[in-house]
PDB file of C-alpha atoms in Angstrom:
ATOM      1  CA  UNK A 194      -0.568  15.546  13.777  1.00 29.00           C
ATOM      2  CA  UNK A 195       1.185  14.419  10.954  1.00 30.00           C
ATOM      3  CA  UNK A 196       3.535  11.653  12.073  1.00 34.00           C
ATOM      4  CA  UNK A 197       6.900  10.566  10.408  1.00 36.00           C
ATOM      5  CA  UNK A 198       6.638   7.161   9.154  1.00 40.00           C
ATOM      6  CA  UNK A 199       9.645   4.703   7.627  1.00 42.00           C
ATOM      7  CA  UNK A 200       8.390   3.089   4.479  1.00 48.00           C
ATOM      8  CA  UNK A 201       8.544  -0.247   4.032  1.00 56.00           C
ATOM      9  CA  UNK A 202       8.874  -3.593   1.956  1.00 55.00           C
ATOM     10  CA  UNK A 203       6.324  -6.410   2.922  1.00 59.00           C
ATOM     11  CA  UNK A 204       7.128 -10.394   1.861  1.00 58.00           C
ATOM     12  CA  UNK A 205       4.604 -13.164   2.218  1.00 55.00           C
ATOM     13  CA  UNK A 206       6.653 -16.039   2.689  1.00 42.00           C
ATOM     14  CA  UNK A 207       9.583 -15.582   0.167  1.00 40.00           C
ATOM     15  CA  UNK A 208      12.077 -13.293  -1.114  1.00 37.00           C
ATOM     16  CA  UNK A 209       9.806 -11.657  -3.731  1.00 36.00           C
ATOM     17  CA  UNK A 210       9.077  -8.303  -6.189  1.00 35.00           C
ATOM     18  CA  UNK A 211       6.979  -6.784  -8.325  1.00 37.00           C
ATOM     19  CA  UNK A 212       5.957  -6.378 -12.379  1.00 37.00           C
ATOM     20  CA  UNK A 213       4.983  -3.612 -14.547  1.00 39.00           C
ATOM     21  CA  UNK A 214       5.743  -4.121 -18.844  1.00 42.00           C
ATOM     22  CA  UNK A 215       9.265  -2.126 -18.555  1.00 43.00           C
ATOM     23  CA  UNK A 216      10.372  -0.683 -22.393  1.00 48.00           C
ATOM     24  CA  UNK A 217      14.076  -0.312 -22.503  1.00 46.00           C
ATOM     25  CA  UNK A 218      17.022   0.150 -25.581  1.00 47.00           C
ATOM     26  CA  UNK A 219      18.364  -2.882 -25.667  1.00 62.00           C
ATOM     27  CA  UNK A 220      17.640  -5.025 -28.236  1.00 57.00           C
ATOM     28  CA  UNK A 221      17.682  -8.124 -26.110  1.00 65.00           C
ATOM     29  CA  UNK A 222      14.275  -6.271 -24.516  1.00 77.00           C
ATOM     30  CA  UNK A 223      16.105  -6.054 -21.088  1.00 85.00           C
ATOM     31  CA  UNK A 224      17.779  -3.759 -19.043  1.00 88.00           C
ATOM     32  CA  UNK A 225      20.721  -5.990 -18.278  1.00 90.00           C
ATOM     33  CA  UNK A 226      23.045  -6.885 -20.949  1.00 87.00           C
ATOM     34  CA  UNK A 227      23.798 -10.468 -19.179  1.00 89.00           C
ATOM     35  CA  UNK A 228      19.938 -10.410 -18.544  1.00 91.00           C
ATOM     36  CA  UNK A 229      18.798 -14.308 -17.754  1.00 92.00           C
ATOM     37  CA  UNK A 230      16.430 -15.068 -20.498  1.00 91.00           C
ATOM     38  CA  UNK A 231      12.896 -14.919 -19.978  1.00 90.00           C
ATOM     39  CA  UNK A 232      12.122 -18.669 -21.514  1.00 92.00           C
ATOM     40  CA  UNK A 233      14.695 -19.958 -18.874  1.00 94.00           C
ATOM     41  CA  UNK A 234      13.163 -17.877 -15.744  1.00 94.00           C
ATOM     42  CA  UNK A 235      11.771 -20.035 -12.891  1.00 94.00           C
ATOM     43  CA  UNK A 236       8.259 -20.137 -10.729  1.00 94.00           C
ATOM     44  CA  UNK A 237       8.180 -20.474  -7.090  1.00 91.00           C
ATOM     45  CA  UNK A 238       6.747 -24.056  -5.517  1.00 90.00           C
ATOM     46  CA  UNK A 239       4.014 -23.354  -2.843  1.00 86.00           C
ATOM     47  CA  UNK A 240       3.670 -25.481  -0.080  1.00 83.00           C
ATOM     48  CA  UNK A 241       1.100 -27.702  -2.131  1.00 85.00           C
ATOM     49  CA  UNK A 242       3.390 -27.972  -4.482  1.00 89.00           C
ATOM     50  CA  UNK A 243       2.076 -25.900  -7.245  1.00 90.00           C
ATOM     51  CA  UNK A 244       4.125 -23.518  -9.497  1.00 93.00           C
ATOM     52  CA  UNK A 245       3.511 -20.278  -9.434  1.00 91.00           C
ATOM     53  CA  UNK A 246       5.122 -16.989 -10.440  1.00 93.00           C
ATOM     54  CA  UNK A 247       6.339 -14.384  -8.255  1.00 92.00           C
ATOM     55  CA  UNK A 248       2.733 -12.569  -7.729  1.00 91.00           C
ATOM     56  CA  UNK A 249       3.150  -8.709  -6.159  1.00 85.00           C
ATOM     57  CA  UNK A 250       0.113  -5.875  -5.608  1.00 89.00           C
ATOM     58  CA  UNK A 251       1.246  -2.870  -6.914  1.00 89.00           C
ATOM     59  CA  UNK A 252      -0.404   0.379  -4.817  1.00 88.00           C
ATOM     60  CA  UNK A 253      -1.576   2.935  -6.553  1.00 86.00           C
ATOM     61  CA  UNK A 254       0.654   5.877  -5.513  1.00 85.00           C
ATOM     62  CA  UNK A 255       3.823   7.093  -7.784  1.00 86.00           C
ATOM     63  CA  UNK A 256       6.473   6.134  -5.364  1.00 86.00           C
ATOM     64  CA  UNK A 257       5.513   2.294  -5.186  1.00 88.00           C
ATOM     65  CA  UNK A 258       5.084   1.944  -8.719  1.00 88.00           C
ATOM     66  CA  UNK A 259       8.849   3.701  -9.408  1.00 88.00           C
ATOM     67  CA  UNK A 260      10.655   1.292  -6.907  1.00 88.00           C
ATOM     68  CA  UNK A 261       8.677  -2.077  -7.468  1.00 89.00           C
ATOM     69  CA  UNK A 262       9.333  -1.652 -11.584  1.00 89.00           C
ATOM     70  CA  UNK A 263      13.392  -1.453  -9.686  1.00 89.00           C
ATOM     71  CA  UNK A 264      12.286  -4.482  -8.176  1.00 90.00           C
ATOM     72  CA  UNK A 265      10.601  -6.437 -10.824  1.00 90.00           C
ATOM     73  CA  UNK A 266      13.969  -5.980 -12.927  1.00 91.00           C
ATOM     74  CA  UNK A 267      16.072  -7.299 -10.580  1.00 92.00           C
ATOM     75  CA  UNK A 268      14.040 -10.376  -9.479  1.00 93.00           C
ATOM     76  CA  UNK A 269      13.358 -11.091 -13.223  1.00 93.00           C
ATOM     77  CA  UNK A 270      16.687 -10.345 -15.071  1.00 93.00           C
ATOM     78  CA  UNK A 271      19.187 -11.122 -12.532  1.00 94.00           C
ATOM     79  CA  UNK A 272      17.511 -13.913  -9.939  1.00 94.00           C
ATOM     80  CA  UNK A 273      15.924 -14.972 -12.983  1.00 94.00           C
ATOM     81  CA  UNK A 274      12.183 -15.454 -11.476  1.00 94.00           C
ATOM     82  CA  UNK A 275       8.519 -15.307 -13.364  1.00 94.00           C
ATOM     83  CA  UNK A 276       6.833 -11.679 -12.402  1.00 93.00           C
ATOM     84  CA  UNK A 277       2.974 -11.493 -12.382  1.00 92.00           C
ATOM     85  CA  UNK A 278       0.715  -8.650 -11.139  1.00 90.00           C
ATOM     86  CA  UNK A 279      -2.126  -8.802  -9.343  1.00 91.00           C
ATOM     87  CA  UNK A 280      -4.987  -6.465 -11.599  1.00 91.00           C
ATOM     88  CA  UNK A 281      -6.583  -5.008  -8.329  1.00 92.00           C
ATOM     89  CA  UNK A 282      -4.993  -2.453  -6.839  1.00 90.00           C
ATOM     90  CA  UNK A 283      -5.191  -2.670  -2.712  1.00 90.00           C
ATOM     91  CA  UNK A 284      -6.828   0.713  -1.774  1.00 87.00           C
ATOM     92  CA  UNK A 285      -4.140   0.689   1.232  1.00 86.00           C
ATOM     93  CA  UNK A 286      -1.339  -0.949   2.722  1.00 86.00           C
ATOM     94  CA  UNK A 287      -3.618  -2.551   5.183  1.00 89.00           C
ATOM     95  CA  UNK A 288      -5.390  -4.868   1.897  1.00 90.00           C
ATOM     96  CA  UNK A 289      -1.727  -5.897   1.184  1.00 89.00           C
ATOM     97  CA  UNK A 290      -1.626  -7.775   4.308  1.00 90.00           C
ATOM     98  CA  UNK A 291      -4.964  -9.509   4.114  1.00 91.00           C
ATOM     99  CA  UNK A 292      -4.208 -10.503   0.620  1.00 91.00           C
ATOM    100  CA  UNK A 293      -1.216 -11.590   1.269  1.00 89.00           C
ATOM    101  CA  UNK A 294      -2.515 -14.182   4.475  1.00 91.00           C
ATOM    102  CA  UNK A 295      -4.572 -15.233   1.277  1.00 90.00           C
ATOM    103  CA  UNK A 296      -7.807 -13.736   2.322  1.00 92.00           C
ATOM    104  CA  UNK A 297     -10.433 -14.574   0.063  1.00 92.00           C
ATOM    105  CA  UNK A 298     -11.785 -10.905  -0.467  1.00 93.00           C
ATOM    106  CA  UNK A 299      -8.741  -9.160   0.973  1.00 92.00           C
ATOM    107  CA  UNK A 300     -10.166  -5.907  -0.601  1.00 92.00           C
ATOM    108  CA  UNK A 301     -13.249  -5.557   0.924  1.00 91.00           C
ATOM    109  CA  UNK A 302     -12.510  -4.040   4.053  1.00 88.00           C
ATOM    110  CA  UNK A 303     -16.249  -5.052   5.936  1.00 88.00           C
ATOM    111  CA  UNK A 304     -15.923  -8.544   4.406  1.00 91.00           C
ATOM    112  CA  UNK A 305     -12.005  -9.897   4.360  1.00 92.00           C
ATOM    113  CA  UNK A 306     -13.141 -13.046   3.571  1.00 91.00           C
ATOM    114  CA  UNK A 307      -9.991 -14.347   5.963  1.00 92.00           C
ATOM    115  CA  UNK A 308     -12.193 -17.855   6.496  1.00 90.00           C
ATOM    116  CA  UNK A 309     -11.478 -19.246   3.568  1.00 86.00           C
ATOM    117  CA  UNK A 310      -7.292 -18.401   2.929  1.00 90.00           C
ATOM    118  CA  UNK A 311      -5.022 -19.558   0.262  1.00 88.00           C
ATOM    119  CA  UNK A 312      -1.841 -17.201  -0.625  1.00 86.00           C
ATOM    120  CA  UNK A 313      -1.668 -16.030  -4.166  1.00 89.00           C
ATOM    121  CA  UNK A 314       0.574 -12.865  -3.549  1.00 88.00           C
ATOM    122  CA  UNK A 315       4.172 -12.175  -2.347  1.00 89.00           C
ATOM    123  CA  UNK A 316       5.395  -8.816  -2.178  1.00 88.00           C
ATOM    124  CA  UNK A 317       3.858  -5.070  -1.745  1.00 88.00           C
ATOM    125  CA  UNK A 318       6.851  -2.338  -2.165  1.00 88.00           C
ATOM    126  CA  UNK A 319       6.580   1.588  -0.289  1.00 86.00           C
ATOM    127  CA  UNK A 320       4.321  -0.254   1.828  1.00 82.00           C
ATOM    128  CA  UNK A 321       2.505   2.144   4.489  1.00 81.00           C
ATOM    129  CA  UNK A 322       1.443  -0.457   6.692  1.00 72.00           C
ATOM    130  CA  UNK A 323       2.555   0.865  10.255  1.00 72.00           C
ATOM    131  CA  UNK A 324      -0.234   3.538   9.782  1.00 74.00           C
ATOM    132  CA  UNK A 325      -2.510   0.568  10.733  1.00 82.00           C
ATOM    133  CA  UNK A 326      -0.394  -1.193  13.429  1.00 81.00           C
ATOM    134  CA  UNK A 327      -3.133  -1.328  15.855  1.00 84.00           C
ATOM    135  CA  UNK A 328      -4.926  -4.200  13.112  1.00 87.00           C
ATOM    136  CA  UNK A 329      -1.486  -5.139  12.559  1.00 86.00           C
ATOM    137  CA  UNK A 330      -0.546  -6.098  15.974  1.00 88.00           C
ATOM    138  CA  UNK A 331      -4.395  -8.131  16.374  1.00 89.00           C
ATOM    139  CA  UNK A 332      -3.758 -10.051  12.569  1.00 89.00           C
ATOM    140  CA  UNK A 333      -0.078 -11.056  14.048  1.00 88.00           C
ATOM    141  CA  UNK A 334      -1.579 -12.423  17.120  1.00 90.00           C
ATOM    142  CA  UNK A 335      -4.475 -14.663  15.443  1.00 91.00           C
ATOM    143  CA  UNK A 336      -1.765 -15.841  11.999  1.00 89.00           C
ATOM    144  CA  UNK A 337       1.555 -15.574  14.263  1.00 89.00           C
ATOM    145  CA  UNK A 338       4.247 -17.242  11.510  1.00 84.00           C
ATOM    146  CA  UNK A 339       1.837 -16.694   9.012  1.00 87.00           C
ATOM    147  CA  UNK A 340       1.951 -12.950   8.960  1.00 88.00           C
ATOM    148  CA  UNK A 341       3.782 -10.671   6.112  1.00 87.00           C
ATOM    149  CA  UNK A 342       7.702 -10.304   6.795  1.00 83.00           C
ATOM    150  CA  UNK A 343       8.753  -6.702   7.349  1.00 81.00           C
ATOM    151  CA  UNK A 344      11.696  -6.911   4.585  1.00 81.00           C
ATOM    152  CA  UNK A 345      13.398  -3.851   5.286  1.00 80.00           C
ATOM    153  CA  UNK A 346      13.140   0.506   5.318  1.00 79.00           C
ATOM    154  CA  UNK A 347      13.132   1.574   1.599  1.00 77.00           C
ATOM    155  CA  UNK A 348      15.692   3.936   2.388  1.00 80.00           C
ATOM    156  CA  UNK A 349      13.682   7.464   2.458  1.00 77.00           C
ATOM    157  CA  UNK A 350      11.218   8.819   5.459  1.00 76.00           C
ATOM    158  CA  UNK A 351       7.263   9.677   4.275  1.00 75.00           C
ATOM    159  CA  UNK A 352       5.079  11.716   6.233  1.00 74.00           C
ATOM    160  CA  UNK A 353       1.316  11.191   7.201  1.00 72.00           C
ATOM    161  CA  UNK A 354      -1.311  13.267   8.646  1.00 74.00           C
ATOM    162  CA  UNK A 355      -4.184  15.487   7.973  1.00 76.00           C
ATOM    163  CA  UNK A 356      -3.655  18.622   6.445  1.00 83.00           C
ATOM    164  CA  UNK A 357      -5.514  21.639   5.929  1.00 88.00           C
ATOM    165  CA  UNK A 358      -5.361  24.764   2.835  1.00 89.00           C
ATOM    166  CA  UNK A 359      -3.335  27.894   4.420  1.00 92.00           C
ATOM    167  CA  UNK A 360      -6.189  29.905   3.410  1.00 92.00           C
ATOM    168  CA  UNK A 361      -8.099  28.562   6.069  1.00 92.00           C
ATOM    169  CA  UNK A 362      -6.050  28.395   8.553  1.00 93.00           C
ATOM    170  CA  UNK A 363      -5.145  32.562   8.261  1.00 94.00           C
ATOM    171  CA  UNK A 364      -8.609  33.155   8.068  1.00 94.00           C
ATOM    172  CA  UNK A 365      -9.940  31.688  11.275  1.00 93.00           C
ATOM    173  CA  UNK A 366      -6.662  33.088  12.938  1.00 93.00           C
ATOM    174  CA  UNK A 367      -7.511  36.640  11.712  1.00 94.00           C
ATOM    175  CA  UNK A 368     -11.136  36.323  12.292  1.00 92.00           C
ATOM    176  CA  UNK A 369     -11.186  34.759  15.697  1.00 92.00           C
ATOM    177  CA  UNK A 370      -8.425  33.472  16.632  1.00 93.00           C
ATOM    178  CA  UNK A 371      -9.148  30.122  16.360  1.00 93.00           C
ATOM    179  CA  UNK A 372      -6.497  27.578  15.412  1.00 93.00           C
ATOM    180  CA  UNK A 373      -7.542  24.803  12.787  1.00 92.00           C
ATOM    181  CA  UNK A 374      -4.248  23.041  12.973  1.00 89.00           C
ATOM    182  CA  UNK A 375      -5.384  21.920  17.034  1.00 90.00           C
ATOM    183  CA  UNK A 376      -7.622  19.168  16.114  1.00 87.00           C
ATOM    184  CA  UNK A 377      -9.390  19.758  19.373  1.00 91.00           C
ATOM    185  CA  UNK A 378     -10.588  23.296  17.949  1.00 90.00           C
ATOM    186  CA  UNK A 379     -12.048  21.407  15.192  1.00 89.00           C
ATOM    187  CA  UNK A 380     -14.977  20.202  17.636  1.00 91.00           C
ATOM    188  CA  UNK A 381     -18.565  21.441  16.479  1.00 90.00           C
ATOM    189  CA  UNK A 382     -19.966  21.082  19.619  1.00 92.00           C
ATOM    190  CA  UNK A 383     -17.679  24.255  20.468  1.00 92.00           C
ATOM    191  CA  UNK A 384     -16.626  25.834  17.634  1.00 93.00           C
ATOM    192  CA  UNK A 385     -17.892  26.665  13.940  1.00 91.00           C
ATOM    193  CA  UNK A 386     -14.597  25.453  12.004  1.00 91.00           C
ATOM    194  CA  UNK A 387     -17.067  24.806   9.120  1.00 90.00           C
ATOM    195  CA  UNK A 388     -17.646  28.374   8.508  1.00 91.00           C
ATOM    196  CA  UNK A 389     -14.114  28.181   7.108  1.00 92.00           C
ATOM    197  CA  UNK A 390     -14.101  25.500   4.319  1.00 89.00           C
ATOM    198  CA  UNK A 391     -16.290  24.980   1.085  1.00 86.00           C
ATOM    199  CA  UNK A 392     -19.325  23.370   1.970  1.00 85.00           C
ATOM    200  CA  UNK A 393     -19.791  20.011   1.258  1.00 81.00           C
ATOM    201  CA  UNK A 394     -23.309  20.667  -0.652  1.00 85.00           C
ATOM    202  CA  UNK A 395     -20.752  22.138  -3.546  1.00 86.00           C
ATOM    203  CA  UNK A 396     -19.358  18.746  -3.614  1.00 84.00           C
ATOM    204  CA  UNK A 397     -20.407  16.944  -7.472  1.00 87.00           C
ATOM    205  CA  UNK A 398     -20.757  13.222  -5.770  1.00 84.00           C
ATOM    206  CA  UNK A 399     -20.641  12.277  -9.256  1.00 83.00           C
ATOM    207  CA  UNK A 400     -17.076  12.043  -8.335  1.00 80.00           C
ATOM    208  CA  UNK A 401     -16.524  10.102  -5.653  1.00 79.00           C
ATOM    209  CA  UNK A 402     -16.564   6.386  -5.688  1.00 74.00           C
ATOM    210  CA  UNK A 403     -17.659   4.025  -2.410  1.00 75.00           C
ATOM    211  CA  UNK A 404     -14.664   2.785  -0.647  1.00 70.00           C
ATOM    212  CA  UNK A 405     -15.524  -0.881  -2.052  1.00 61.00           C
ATOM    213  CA  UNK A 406     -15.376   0.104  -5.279  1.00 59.00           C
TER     214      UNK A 406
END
C-alpha cells in the first residue's frame, strides 16, 4: 500500500539544473571562491539555434527545492551556465514530463496541449515520476528519443501511499474489527468505513483549490 520509490533527476535533452536567488557570505555574491563570473556565464543553443538559459521547474515540495538550489550552484558557479526558473510550479512529476516534450499547456492535465510542442525546460530535481509509469511508458512510445532522460537516483529512498490517522484505524479495530489499512475493507458497498472519519460536510471548500488551478 505504500510502495518504496527511488527518487529521481529528469533531463530534457542536456545536462541541466535548477535556480532559486541563493544569499551567501561571500562578498563576491557566490558560494565558490573561484566562482565563474556571472557576466561571463553561457546559454545553451537549441536545435533552432536560439540561445537560451538553462530553464528548470522547481516542484513544490521541500526536498526538491533543497537539492535543485545544490544544483543551480553548481551548474552556475562551476560549469558556468545561465539559470532561469520556470514561475509555474508543475502540480506533479507527471507535468514535468509534458513540459519538458514542450507541451503547450503541460499543466493542464485534461488539455496537455502536446499538438503544438516546442521545449522551453531542461531539468526537474526529486522527481517522482515512476508513480506515473503507466503514462510514462505510453508518452515514451508515441516521443521515443524525444522523451526526458532518467539522469540518475538522488541518492535517498521516498515512500508513497495512502495513509490513514491511527485514531481511526484503533477505532474500527475495537469497534468491529474491521481493518482500514486493507483497502478492500474500505468498500461501501460492504462496509461503513465512513462512520470512522470526519465527514466531508465539515470540510470549509473555501479551501481547496480545482486541480487546474
Amino acid at each position: 500500500f505504500s510502495p518504496r520509490v527511488g527518487l529521481t533527476v529528469l533531463f530534457a535533452f542536456a545536462f541541466l539544473g535548477p535556480s532559486a536567488g541563493q544569499e551567501n557570505g561571500l562578498p563576491n555574491g557566490t558560494c565558490f571562491e573561484d566562482a565563474i563570473k556571472e557576466e561571463l556565464r553561457k546559454n545553451l543553443t537549441n536545435m533552432e539555434g536560439e540561445s537560451v538559459p538553462v530553464t528548470f521547474l522547481l516542484a513544490g515540495w521541500s526536498s526538491a527545492q533543497v537539492t535543485s538550489s545544490v544544483i543551480e550552484i553548481l551548474i552556475s558557479e562551476i560549469l558556468g551556465y545561465v539559470i532561469a526558473l520556470e514561475p509555474r510550479v508543475p502540480a506533479s512529476s507527471l507535468d514535468s514530463v509534458y513540459s519538458m516534450l514542450g507541451c503547450a499547456t503541460w499543466w493542464n492535465s485534461t488539455s496537455r496541449g502536446c499538438e503544438t510542442r516546442k521545449a522551453k525546460h531542461h531539468m526537474m530535481i526529486d522527481s517522482w515520476y515512476r508513480s506515473f509509469s503507466h503514462v510514462i511508458n505510453s508518452l515514451a512510445e508515441i516521443y521515443m528519443e524525444e522523451m526526458p532522460i532518467n539522469a540518475g537516483d538522488m541518492g535517498y529512498p521516498g515512500e508513497t501511499g495512502g495513509y490513514l490517522p491511527a485514531a481511526a484505524v484503533n477505532e474500527a479495530r475495537n469497534a468491529s474489527g474491521l481493518a482500514l489499512e486493507y483497502y478492500a475493507n474500505l468498500d461501501a458497498s460492504w462496509f461503513t468505513p465512513w462512520q470512522y472519519f470526519t465527514n466531508v460536510a465539515t470540510v470549509n471548500t473555501s479551501d481547496l483549490m480545482k486541480c487546474s488551478d
